[in-house]
Amino acid sequence: MPEASRLFAAKNTIELWQQQGLLRAIDAQLGSLLQGAGTLEPIAALGALVSYQVGRGHTCLSLPQLLRDPVKTLGIDDSSSEFETQFRDLMPDLAQLVAALNRCDSVLCVAGADAVDALQPLVWDPQRQLLYLRRYWQYEQRIATWLGDRTAQLQQAGPAEPLRAVIAQLIAPKNDAISWQRLACANAAKQHFSVITGGPGTGKTYTVVRVLATLLSFHEHLRIALAAPTGKAAARMEESVNAALADTDNPALLRVKSALSRKASTLHRLLGSQRNSRYFRHNSAMPLPFDVVVVDEASMIDTEMFDALLDAIGSHTRLILLGDKDQLAPVEAGSILASLCQGAKYRHYSAAHRQWLMAASGETLPEPAASVAPGLHDHIVMLEGSERFQGAIADLALAVNACDVDAANQALTKIRLLPAPSLAVVAGQSMPALAADPKASAFWRELASGFASFIALCNQGEVGEEEAINAWAARVLSTYADYQLLTALRSGPWGQQQLNRMMEQLLRSGSASGSGAWYHGRPVMVTSNDYSLNLNNGDIGIVLKHPSDQRLRVVFPAPVTEANPAGVRWILPSRLDAVETVYAMTVHKSQGSEFRHAVMILPDRDSPVLSKELIYTGITRAKQQLSLVIPNTAVWQTALTRRVERLGGLFVASEEQEL
């Protein structure tokens, strides 16, 4: 096809894909801008598709994969469209496409070129045949450079014996098993960059508290910052750290308690986000003023945020990442923790580092299958052996994580399954519709019954002084966290919005809870950061009639202090602009939280978001009791075999290659 014809075809195809709902408006707009810049080949369409992939969580686009199977690469449901035919008609073969990329003014070929300050919107990596949006290529380059600098020069190992003596006082040995917590403590005490990964209950917080105690044993005055990607995760981190330091008379742990003068914060707040800007106050020119930065729930960190974090970490600052590498990937593009921890389960340490780890921890590591050079793997320790998850929940989580359908179905026999009513009844919006179907009514009332203790405590109220009222409000918040409905989707018959509507109809009907959107007993989640109120996206509060004047206020958790022993704060509903009812929340929103009893509700139809990572994350939110609603076993089994695979240029080697 002549170039002029291809230009016309590309423009029309981009518009057609947008009209068909295959491209977002922002994707199509980039394609149009590339056309306006004089791009004569169908590279404009590639630019739109790269943008589309970023929206799906990928940081780049592999041209060989795209040309081999465009429908699978782009995750498009082609059952009712002619996308592949349209795509094949537009695109030349790989050789012609590469030649076009090399001569296009809108594309920078990075072979032998420095693209850090380049202005081209697209970057082409010919060695790996990856096409990027420029800023994502820059993020990955800066991250790779930072990690390369930190891992190329393994930190000078001090004497192992003093460190071993300190660790022995902080972490007891395990009988007939390797204490990976001791090894993680030794590793993080040595490195200026380290990762501690592991599933729920493996002791990540327990370990990092002892890492801090170890560091403080050798460096008396350390400035320590605790952070997490979201407000909820930060609050949970602070709660976990405080629990790990409670009721201790160990002098080393008491030093940690004294050193943690700052509360855990979001990464945005730690870095100093600037309004209406992608940039932060802290960067390479003004690094964070801390000696140690600990970031929890690192699986939620996307590529852009990780680049900003590393840019703000000074050369003297230790960075410690905590997280479960098997949890859901971030909402934004990239999957940093999963990329960092490829092959972590094999524990392939270089010879010198392995010997030092054993000497410093007192543990004996198995002999490696082959020798490896120093590298990123020397900075990562994977914990195992959950202290909290045992029995059926642990068995199910392990099977799901391994994508083992047979083992997962076997583990399901020990999990409480709630029978789901038919879709036609589920889609009903009102209680009269439910009343006509006893099975459906029983199902919804069963879900609502888990909130009975919470509702009863809300309606109990409290008469007395402010201290007693605050203590009651704290019990309400704590009781709410005992039970939670989790959904895979936000909308649809089995989505979060529908679940919340049904719970409101049931739980408001039998109480004098008031009218309108705000009512006594309503649980709400903050949906955007509000720094003026010191509230973060994901924070949860409860609407209560304040016993002193019967006015509705929203109570939120707050740090426990001498002046505020209950650890609560009250805010008028009129000051809250971005909140939603949260009897049910999506699994994505639940990351960083734990509930005594979690009910995970799957949809009856397949969706691209259903994956083993989502199911694993939902299952592991339950501390003691798990219930499942599986309307369609075929959807369940399909989700178990679907992995989240995000394409990126960081650490592209597979685990098999690492062996």
XYZ file of C-alpha atoms in Angstrom:
659
model
C 0.000 0.000 0.000
C 1.435 3.468 -0.889
C 2.466 5.650 2.058
C -0.260 8.246 1.403
C -2.849 5.494 1.400
C -1.431 4.066 4.618
C -1.720 7.509 6.231
C -5.382 7.692 5.305
C -5.954 4.084 6.349
C -4.261 4.592 9.708
C -6.305 7.679 10.489
C -9.564 5.980 9.610
C -8.611 2.794 11.472
C -7.737 4.681 14.657
C -11.078 6.449 14.544
C -12.835 3.167 13.839
C -11.133 1.432 16.779
C -12.168 4.263 19.071
C -15.766 4.092 17.827
C -15.738 0.332 18.427
C -14.611 0.925 22.006
C -11.224 -0.711 21.479
C -9.232 2.472 22.127
C -9.676 5.104 24.796
C -9.997 8.734 23.780
C -6.469 9.447 25.027
C -5.069 6.595 22.901
C -6.785 7.845 19.758
C -5.683 11.406 20.501
C -2.024 10.358 20.553
C -2.500 8.645 17.209
C -4.029 11.827 15.807
C -1.163 13.948 17.137
C 1.350 11.620 15.497
C -0.559 11.976 12.245
C -0.442 15.743 12.593
C 3.325 15.547 13.061
C 3.627 14.116 9.569
C 3.998 10.428 10.348
C 3.397 8.724 7.016
C 3.453 5.101 8.091
C 0.987 3.238 10.319
C 3.242 4.110 13.232
C 0.500 6.462 14.353
C -1.638 3.393 14.992
C 1.258 1.782 16.880
C 1.517 4.890 19.046
C -2.186 4.603 19.883
C -1.713 0.916 20.721
C 1.301 1.606 22.968
C -0.842 4.121 24.866
C -3.612 1.530 25.040
C -1.171 -0.998 26.528
C -0.036 1.487 29.158
C -3.687 1.777 30.166
C -3.699 -2.017 30.601
C -0.662 -1.892 32.892
C 2.151 -2.597 30.403
C 5.024 -0.148 30.029
C 5.809 -1.077 26.411
C 4.657 -3.021 23.362
C 6.477 -5.997 21.824
C 6.199 -5.763 18.049
C 6.915 -9.468 17.360
C 4.176 -10.459 19.828
C 1.783 -7.894 18.393
C 2.250 -9.019 14.792
C 2.105 -12.706 15.732
C -1.164 -12.459 17.684
C -2.620 -8.931 17.979
C -5.857 -10.054 19.644
C -4.082 -11.921 22.455
C -1.339 -9.302 22.877
C -3.858 -6.504 23.296
C -6.319 -8.577 25.331
C -9.156 -7.794 22.933
C -12.384 -9.770 22.773
C -12.568 -10.296 19.025
C -15.699 -12.437 19.063
C -17.892 -9.687 17.648
C -15.442 -7.436 15.802
C -13.174 -7.483 12.799
C -10.207 -6.078 14.665
C -7.626 -8.580 13.468
C -8.662 -8.151 9.824
C -8.462 -4.377 10.178
C -5.093 -4.694 11.885
C -3.640 -7.017 9.213
C -4.852 -4.739 6.435
C -3.065 -1.789 8.034
C 0.248 -3.229 9.236
C 3.188 -4.287 7.050
C 5.448 -7.158 8.111
C 8.001 -6.815 10.908
C 10.960 -5.922 8.684
C 9.037 -3.141 6.923
C 7.679 -1.874 10.235
C 11.153 -1.742 11.805
C 12.495 0.149 8.763
C 9.647 2.629 9.109
C 10.340 3.120 12.814
C 14.021 3.775 12.141
C 13.282 6.622 9.727
C 10.306 8.176 11.525
C 10.887 11.624 13.055
C 8.426 10.880 15.865
C 10.374 7.840 17.040
C 13.771 7.771 18.711
C 15.823 4.642 18.143
C 17.808 4.143 21.354
C 20.662 2.137 19.846
C 23.718 4.262 20.603
C 21.590 7.289 21.545
C 20.838 9.054 24.794
C 17.076 9.465 25.016
C 16.901 11.006 28.484
C 16.339 14.495 27.089
C 14.789 13.419 23.788
C 11.545 15.012 22.662
C 10.185 12.253 20.440
C 6.941 10.828 21.861
C 7.918 7.227 21.028
C 11.113 5.291 21.758
C 12.119 2.164 19.823
C 14.449 -0.379 21.411
C 15.665 -2.424 18.414
C 17.634 -4.936 20.496
C 14.556 -6.157 22.374
C 12.089 -4.949 19.715
C 10.045 -2.985 22.256
C 8.165 0.237 21.540
C 7.645 2.727 24.391
C 6.005 5.985 25.221
C 9.042 8.161 25.896
C 8.442 8.812 29.581
C 7.999 5.123 30.410
C 11.252 4.314 28.659
C 12.918 7.029 30.743
C 11.400 5.658 33.960
C 12.766 2.192 33.260
C 16.199 3.524 32.268
C 16.520 5.537 35.472
C 15.295 2.628 37.613
C 17.728 0.223 35.950
C 20.604 2.680 36.434
C 19.776 3.233 40.119
C 19.474 -0.482 40.831
C 22.598 -1.217 38.831
C 24.585 1.300 40.874
C 23.280 -0.116 44.174
C 23.744 -3.783 43.276
C 27.025 -3.575 41.352
C 28.901 -2.563 44.467
C 27.854 -4.973 47.201
C 28.032 -3.172 50.527
C 31.226 -3.735 52.454
C 30.547 -6.563 54.856
C 31.430 -5.735 58.426
C 32.335 -8.379 60.999
C 29.649 -11.029 61.116
C 29.917 -11.959 64.796
C 28.602 -8.705 66.359
C 25.648 -8.743 63.959
C 24.979 -12.384 64.683
C 24.897 -11.701 68.419
C 22.334 -8.898 68.005
C 20.096 -10.950 65.682
C 20.215 -13.906 68.106
C 18.735 -11.687 70.830
C 15.949 -10.460 68.525
C 14.857 -13.548 66.558
C 14.686 -17.017 68.058
C 15.884 -19.924 65.899
C 13.396 -22.316 64.342
C 13.469 -25.990 65.179
C 14.649 -28.086 62.224
C 13.988 -25.256 59.736
C 15.802 -22.317 58.234
C 14.871 -18.986 59.807
C 14.471 -16.809 56.733
C 13.591 -13.978 59.098
C 17.121 -14.100 60.529
C 18.585 -14.177 57.030
C 16.390 -11.256 55.944
C 17.461 -9.288 58.998
C 21.147 -9.878 58.280
C 20.702 -9.080 54.598
C 18.833 -5.812 55.163
C 21.306 -4.736 57.846
C 24.116 -5.085 55.333
C 22.585 -3.631 52.151
C 21.575 -0.101 51.281
C 18.801 -1.578 49.134
C 16.921 -4.714 50.148
C 13.620 -6.475 49.537
C 11.764 -8.681 52.028
C 8.963 -10.571 50.315
C 6.617 -13.277 51.517
C 2.983 -14.229 51.828
C 0.578 -13.150 54.579
C 1.673 -14.132 58.065
C 5.278 -14.895 57.131
C 6.470 -12.073 59.398
C 7.480 -9.212 57.108
C 6.611 -6.523 59.666
C 8.039 -8.592 62.525
C 11.290 -8.903 60.563
C 11.637 -5.283 59.505
C 11.093 -4.094 63.098
C 14.052 -6.267 64.060
C 16.045 -4.939 61.119
C 15.522 -1.453 62.546
C 16.472 -2.681 66.021
C 19.649 -4.212 64.582
C 20.598 -1.009 62.774
C 19.938 1.071 65.895
C 22.226 -1.235 67.864
C 25.129 -0.076 65.693
C 23.938 3.456 64.801
C 22.369 5.185 67.768
C 20.627 8.036 65.961
C 18.738 6.997 62.840
C 16.074 9.031 61.094
C 13.462 6.464 60.000
C 10.478 6.917 57.675
C 7.647 4.406 57.206
C 5.509 4.638 54.083
C 3.081 2.725 51.875
C 1.409 3.414 48.518
C -2.052 4.188 49.960
C -3.452 5.734 53.100
C -5.100 2.484 54.126
C -1.869 0.541 53.663
C 0.040 3.188 55.629
C -2.463 2.988 58.499
C -2.259 -0.802 58.461
C 1.548 -0.623 58.439
C 1.583 1.659 61.470
C -0.869 -0.617 63.264
C 1.285 -3.680 62.520
C 4.501 -1.985 63.598
C 2.912 -0.781 66.841
C 1.614 -4.306 67.514
C 5.092 -5.727 66.918
C 6.517 -3.266 69.453
C 3.790 -3.613 72.077
C 4.433 -5.147 75.489
C 8.163 -5.512 75.080
C 10.989 -4.963 77.510
C 13.720 -5.749 74.986
C 16.035 -2.697 75.026
C 16.710 -2.999 71.287
C 12.990 -2.917 70.461
C 12.403 -0.059 72.875
C 14.980 1.924 70.897
C 12.915 1.326 67.764
C 9.804 2.594 69.514
C 11.631 5.772 70.495
C 13.103 6.253 67.021
C 9.735 6.067 65.238
C 8.623 9.592 65.943
C 6.872 9.944 62.557
C 3.648 8.158 61.690
C 3.551 6.048 58.544
C 2.566 8.095 55.509
C 1.610 7.607 51.899
C 4.394 7.720 49.324
C 2.838 10.847 47.839
C 3.022 12.619 51.166
C 6.511 11.302 51.924
C 7.844 12.607 48.616
C 5.904 15.863 48.816
C 3.389 15.778 45.985
C 2.778 19.078 44.221
C -0.730 20.019 43.191
C -1.545 19.639 39.490
C 1.892 18.204 38.793
C 3.572 14.831 38.286
C 6.614 16.067 40.190
C 7.531 15.898 43.870
C 9.332 18.222 46.239
C 11.906 15.559 47.102
C 14.103 14.378 44.251
C 17.801 13.946 43.430
C 18.373 17.663 44.029
C 16.647 17.519 47.446
C 16.732 13.903 48.718
C 14.619 12.637 51.585
C 16.161 13.584 54.953
C 16.180 10.037 56.347
C 18.723 7.341 57.031
C 16.231 4.492 56.520
C 13.068 4.422 54.416
C 10.781 1.385 54.781
C 7.989 0.945 52.217
C 5.263 -1.626 52.860
C 2.844 -3.152 50.310
C 5.443 -2.650 47.588
C 3.396 -4.798 45.188
C 1.176 -1.721 44.743
C 4.017 0.522 43.529
C 3.836 1.311 39.814
C 6.766 2.187 37.557
C 6.284 5.965 37.669
C 6.052 6.059 41.464
C 9.064 3.770 41.873
C 11.129 6.053 39.673
C 10.099 9.041 41.800
C 10.905 7.155 45.021
C 14.370 6.100 43.863
C 15.074 9.614 42.632
C 14.466 10.907 46.171
C 16.626 8.290 47.937
C 20.013 9.802 48.764
C 23.249 7.870 48.508
C 23.431 7.409 52.300
C 19.799 6.279 52.728
C 18.793 2.643 53.100
C 15.663 1.617 51.195
C 13.809 -1.478 52.418
C 10.822 -2.779 50.437
C 8.244 -5.113 51.996
C 5.501 -6.914 50.133
C 3.946 -10.038 48.738
C 5.222 -10.518 45.192
C 2.206 -12.686 44.350
C -0.456 -10.091 45.106
C -2.274 -7.962 42.560
C -0.202 -5.684 40.355
C -0.624 -1.896 40.682
C -3.519 -0.072 39.051
C -1.057 2.001 37.007
C 1.519 0.662 34.549
C 4.268 -1.654 35.719
C 4.723 -4.469 38.205
C 7.850 -3.518 40.105
C 7.877 -5.958 43.022
C 7.032 -8.960 40.847
C 9.798 -7.927 38.443
C 12.340 -7.464 41.225
C 11.482 -10.814 42.788
C 11.630 -13.029 39.710
C 13.288 -16.222 40.870
C 13.317 -15.125 44.535
C 12.066 -18.550 45.608
C 15.303 -20.123 44.370
C 17.469 -18.010 46.761
C 20.430 -17.882 44.380
C 23.039 -15.856 46.259
C 26.571 -15.214 45.114
C 29.215 -17.312 46.925
C 30.719 -14.525 49.039
C 27.344 -13.104 50.038
C 25.998 -16.563 50.859
C 28.915 -17.249 53.209
C 28.512 -13.876 54.901
C 24.734 -14.373 55.333
C 25.260 -17.706 57.060
C 27.933 -16.266 59.356
C 25.834 -13.219 60.270
C 22.526 -15.044 60.746
C 23.660 -18.345 62.238
C 21.599 -20.183 59.629
C 22.788 -22.806 57.157
C 21.776 -22.358 53.535
C 21.582 -25.320 51.146
C 24.381 -25.728 48.644
C 23.592 -23.893 45.382
C 23.146 -25.849 42.155
C 25.521 -23.471 40.378
C 27.600 -20.422 41.205
C 26.182 -16.991 40.366
C 27.754 -13.559 40.144
C 26.808 -10.775 42.579
C 23.628 -9.018 41.523
C 20.071 -8.067 42.384
C 19.334 -11.543 43.794
C 21.774 -10.806 46.659
C 19.424 -8.068 47.863
C 16.218 -10.126 48.133
C 15.048 -12.567 50.801
C 11.785 -14.453 50.514
C 10.150 -15.489 53.789
C 8.085 -18.644 54.171
C 6.071 -20.420 56.830
C 2.992 -18.405 57.801
C 2.444 -17.900 61.506
C -1.078 -16.580 60.954
C -2.509 -18.531 58.026
C -2.997 -22.198 58.734
C -5.413 -24.850 57.595
C -7.955 -24.415 54.822
C -7.242 -20.758 54.004
C -3.515 -21.424 53.685
C -4.101 -24.544 51.573
C -6.404 -22.662 49.224
C -4.053 -19.689 48.929
C -1.109 -21.953 48.081
C -3.104 -23.835 45.458
C -4.405 -20.638 43.861
C -0.938 -19.110 43.828
C 0.369 -22.185 42.015
C -2.537 -22.070 39.490
C -3.331 -25.639 40.565
C -7.033 -26.035 39.782
C -7.325 -29.562 41.192
C -5.650 -28.636 44.493
C -7.735 -25.456 44.739
C -10.964 -27.386 44.190
C -9.874 -29.891 46.837
C -9.150 -27.062 49.286
C -12.591 -25.595 48.518
C -14.197 -28.572 50.228
C -12.964 -27.130 53.535
C -14.115 -23.556 52.795
C -17.600 -22.215 53.465
C -19.344 -21.746 50.111
C -22.532 -19.664 49.972
C -24.981 -20.809 47.263
C -25.663 -17.976 44.829
C -29.159 -17.193 43.508
C -29.880 -16.831 39.808
C -28.657 -13.816 37.846
C -32.163 -12.547 37.151
C -32.849 -12.180 40.853
C -29.407 -10.774 41.642
C -29.957 -8.000 39.113
C -33.080 -6.834 40.942
C -32.770 -3.396 42.502
C -35.457 -3.543 45.195
C -36.450 -5.665 48.137
C -39.949 -6.407 46.752
C -38.274 -8.260 43.870
C -36.290 -10.303 46.362
C -39.337 -11.075 48.462
C -40.739 -13.065 45.546
C -37.776 -15.466 45.658
C -37.077 -17.045 49.077
C -33.703 -18.417 47.940
C -32.482 -14.998 46.831
C -33.831 -13.325 49.946
C -32.089 -15.879 52.154
C -28.814 -15.352 50.289
C -28.771 -11.575 50.687
C -29.867 -11.756 54.309
C -27.078 -14.264 54.958
C -24.536 -11.773 53.581
C -26.042 -8.955 55.639
C -26.077 -11.010 58.850
C -22.294 -10.683 59.130
C -22.788 -7.003 59.960
C -25.178 -7.746 62.858
C -22.634 -7.119 65.639
C -21.470 -3.927 63.950
C -25.017 -2.584 63.523
C -25.947 -3.537 67.107
C -22.932 -1.683 68.500
C -23.720 1.368 66.374
C -27.288 1.448 67.696
C -26.168 0.840 71.268
C -24.695 4.315 71.520
C -22.933 5.581 74.615
C -23.949 7.954 77.365
C -21.284 9.737 79.333
C -18.210 11.859 79.010
C -16.292 12.423 75.789
C -13.730 9.769 76.715
C -16.438 7.088 76.980
C -18.046 8.214 73.705
C -14.709 8.031 71.909
C -14.038 4.568 73.338
C -17.431 3.412 71.984
C -16.625 4.888 68.554
C -13.276 3.061 68.563
C -15.105 -0.219 69.266
C -17.450 0.500 66.357
C -14.488 0.951 64.000
C -12.856 -2.212 65.286
C -16.052 -4.252 64.975
C -16.600 -3.052 61.414
C -13.202 -4.544 60.469
C -14.377 -7.979 61.646
C -16.435 -8.618 58.513
C -16.081 -7.493 54.913
C -17.600 -8.286 51.529
C -15.059 -8.336 48.694
C -15.897 -8.230 44.994
C -13.827 -8.763 41.869
C -15.639 -6.047 39.907
C -16.871 -2.575 40.706
C -20.059 -2.659 38.620
C -22.425 -5.299 37.295
C -24.810 -7.723 39.038
C -22.066 -9.110 41.282
C -20.082 -5.894 41.595
C -19.323 -3.629 44.528
C -22.002 -1.067 43.670
C -24.781 -3.668 43.523
C -23.636 -5.297 46.766
C -23.647 -1.972 48.574
C -27.144 -1.151 47.309
C -28.471 -4.487 48.531
C -26.792 -4.175 51.930
C -28.186 -0.675 52.400
C -31.711 -1.864 51.615
C -31.416 -4.642 54.175
C -29.483 -2.924 56.938
C -31.346 0.402 56.886
C -34.826 -1.105 56.711
C -34.984 -2.228 60.324
C -33.465 0.776 62.057
C -34.229 4.405 62.706
C -31.157 5.358 60.764
C -32.406 8.544 59.164
C -33.006 9.471 55.569
C -30.837 10.705 52.728
C -27.307 9.722 51.771
C -25.944 10.260 55.273
C -27.354 7.985 57.956
C -26.348 6.502 61.295
C -24.247 3.365 60.827
C -23.195 4.052 57.232
C -19.592 2.891 56.561
C -17.808 5.146 54.063
C -14.506 4.995 52.201
C -12.588 8.102 51.155
C -11.995 7.929 47.386
C -9.399 10.677 46.956
C -6.689 12.219 49.101
C -7.764 15.240 51.156
C -4.667 16.669 52.787
C -6.614 19.533 54.389
C -8.470 16.937 56.479
C -5.494 14.573 56.726
C -7.493 11.865 54.961
C -6.178 9.506 52.293
C -7.743 7.526 49.512
C -8.923 4.262 51.087
C -9.475 5.563 54.631
C -12.662 4.163 56.191
C -14.976 5.955 58.609
C -18.393 5.286 60.161
C -21.289 7.766 60.251
C -22.628 7.962 63.808
C -25.084 10.102 65.734
C -22.821 11.731 68.273
C -24.437 11.010 71.671
C -23.724 14.511 72.943
C -26.035 16.287 70.469
C -27.408 13.563 68.147
C -25.811 15.244 65.126
C -24.363 12.997 62.433
C -20.588 12.911 62.345
C -18.090 10.564 60.695
C -15.581 8.886 62.984
C -12.180 7.909 61.566
C -9.235 6.135 63.184
C -6.479 8.406 64.493
C -3.117 7.831 66.169
C -3.390 6.806 69.817
C -1.841 9.506 71.971
C -2.006 10.575 75.597
C -4.513 13.265 74.608
C -6.479 10.833 72.398
C -6.318 7.402 74.069
C -9.219 6.025 71.987
C -7.495 6.891 68.714
C -10.485 8.451 66.914
C -11.360 11.727 65.219
C -14.752 13.160 64.260
C -15.493 15.008 60.992
C -18.761 16.586 59.832
C -20.242 14.894 56.735
C -20.512 18.263 54.991
C -16.706 18.438 54.841
C -16.387 15.127 52.982
C -16.720 15.467 49.222
C -15.334 12.170 47.917
C -16.703 9.168 49.803
C -18.710 6.053 48.941
C -20.615 3.454 50.941
C -18.434 0.461 51.713
C -20.273 -2.559 53.061
C -18.521 -4.142 50.086
C -15.219 -3.145 48.487
C -13.261 -4.415 45.510
C -10.324 -6.731 46.087
C -8.087 -4.002 44.629
C -9.239 -1.569 47.330
C -8.769 -4.192 50.043
C -5.009 -4.500 49.524
C -3.195 -3.631 52.715
C -6.201 -4.639 54.860
C -7.118 -7.675 56.905
C -10.519 -8.831 58.131
C -11.413 -11.483 60.666
C -14.047 -12.824 58.254
C -13.876 -12.024 54.535
C -16.532 -13.006 51.995
C -15.201 -12.959 48.426
C -17.890 -12.795 45.747
C -16.974 -13.683 42.169
C -19.058 -12.731 39.115
C -20.960 -15.296 37.067
C -19.240 -14.283 33.831
C -15.584 -14.116 32.895
C -13.720 -10.799 32.899
C -10.131 -9.890 31.995
C -9.535 -8.675 35.563
C -10.208 -12.139 36.997
C -6.841 -13.756 37.638
C -5.088 -15.984 40.121
C -3.485 -12.844 41.627
C -6.889 -11.279 42.304
C -8.281 -14.448 43.865
C -5.105 -14.982 45.916
C -5.239 -11.392 47.184
C -8.916 -11.704 48.139
C -8.410 -15.014 49.924
C -5.496 -13.714 51.967
C -7.484 -10.743 53.313
C -9.193 -13.214 55.687
C -7.408 -13.664 59.006
C -9.616 -16.348 60.568
C -12.639 -17.125 58.406
C -13.214 -17.131 54.648
C -16.452 -17.555 52.729
C -16.762 -17.708 48.950
C -19.584 -17.046 46.513
C -18.889 -18.763 43.169
C -21.917 -18.419 40.858
C -20.118 -20.128 37.965
C -17.447 -22.792 38.537
C -16.174 -22.381 34.967
C -15.349 -18.724 35.705
C -13.573 -19.801 38.906
C -11.438 -22.355 37.090
C -10.599 -19.993 34.225
C -9.507 -17.294 36.672
C -7.214 -19.748 38.474
C -5.256 -20.393 35.284
C -4.975 -16.739 34.241
C -1.831 -14.962 35.403
C -1.224 -11.230 35.297
C 1.675 -10.844 32.888
C 2.759 -7.272 32.418
C 5.259 -6.520 29.706
C 8.138 -4.246 30.628
C 11.788 -3.776 29.877
C 13.001 -4.333 33.450
C 14.346 -7.808 34.262
C 12.764 -9.533 31.276
C 14.633 -12.795 31.903
C 12.352 -15.633 32.894
C 12.832 -17.781 35.970
C 14.009 -20.635 33.769
C 16.723 -18.399 32.321
C 17.816 -17.436 35.809
C 18.419 -21.072 36.614
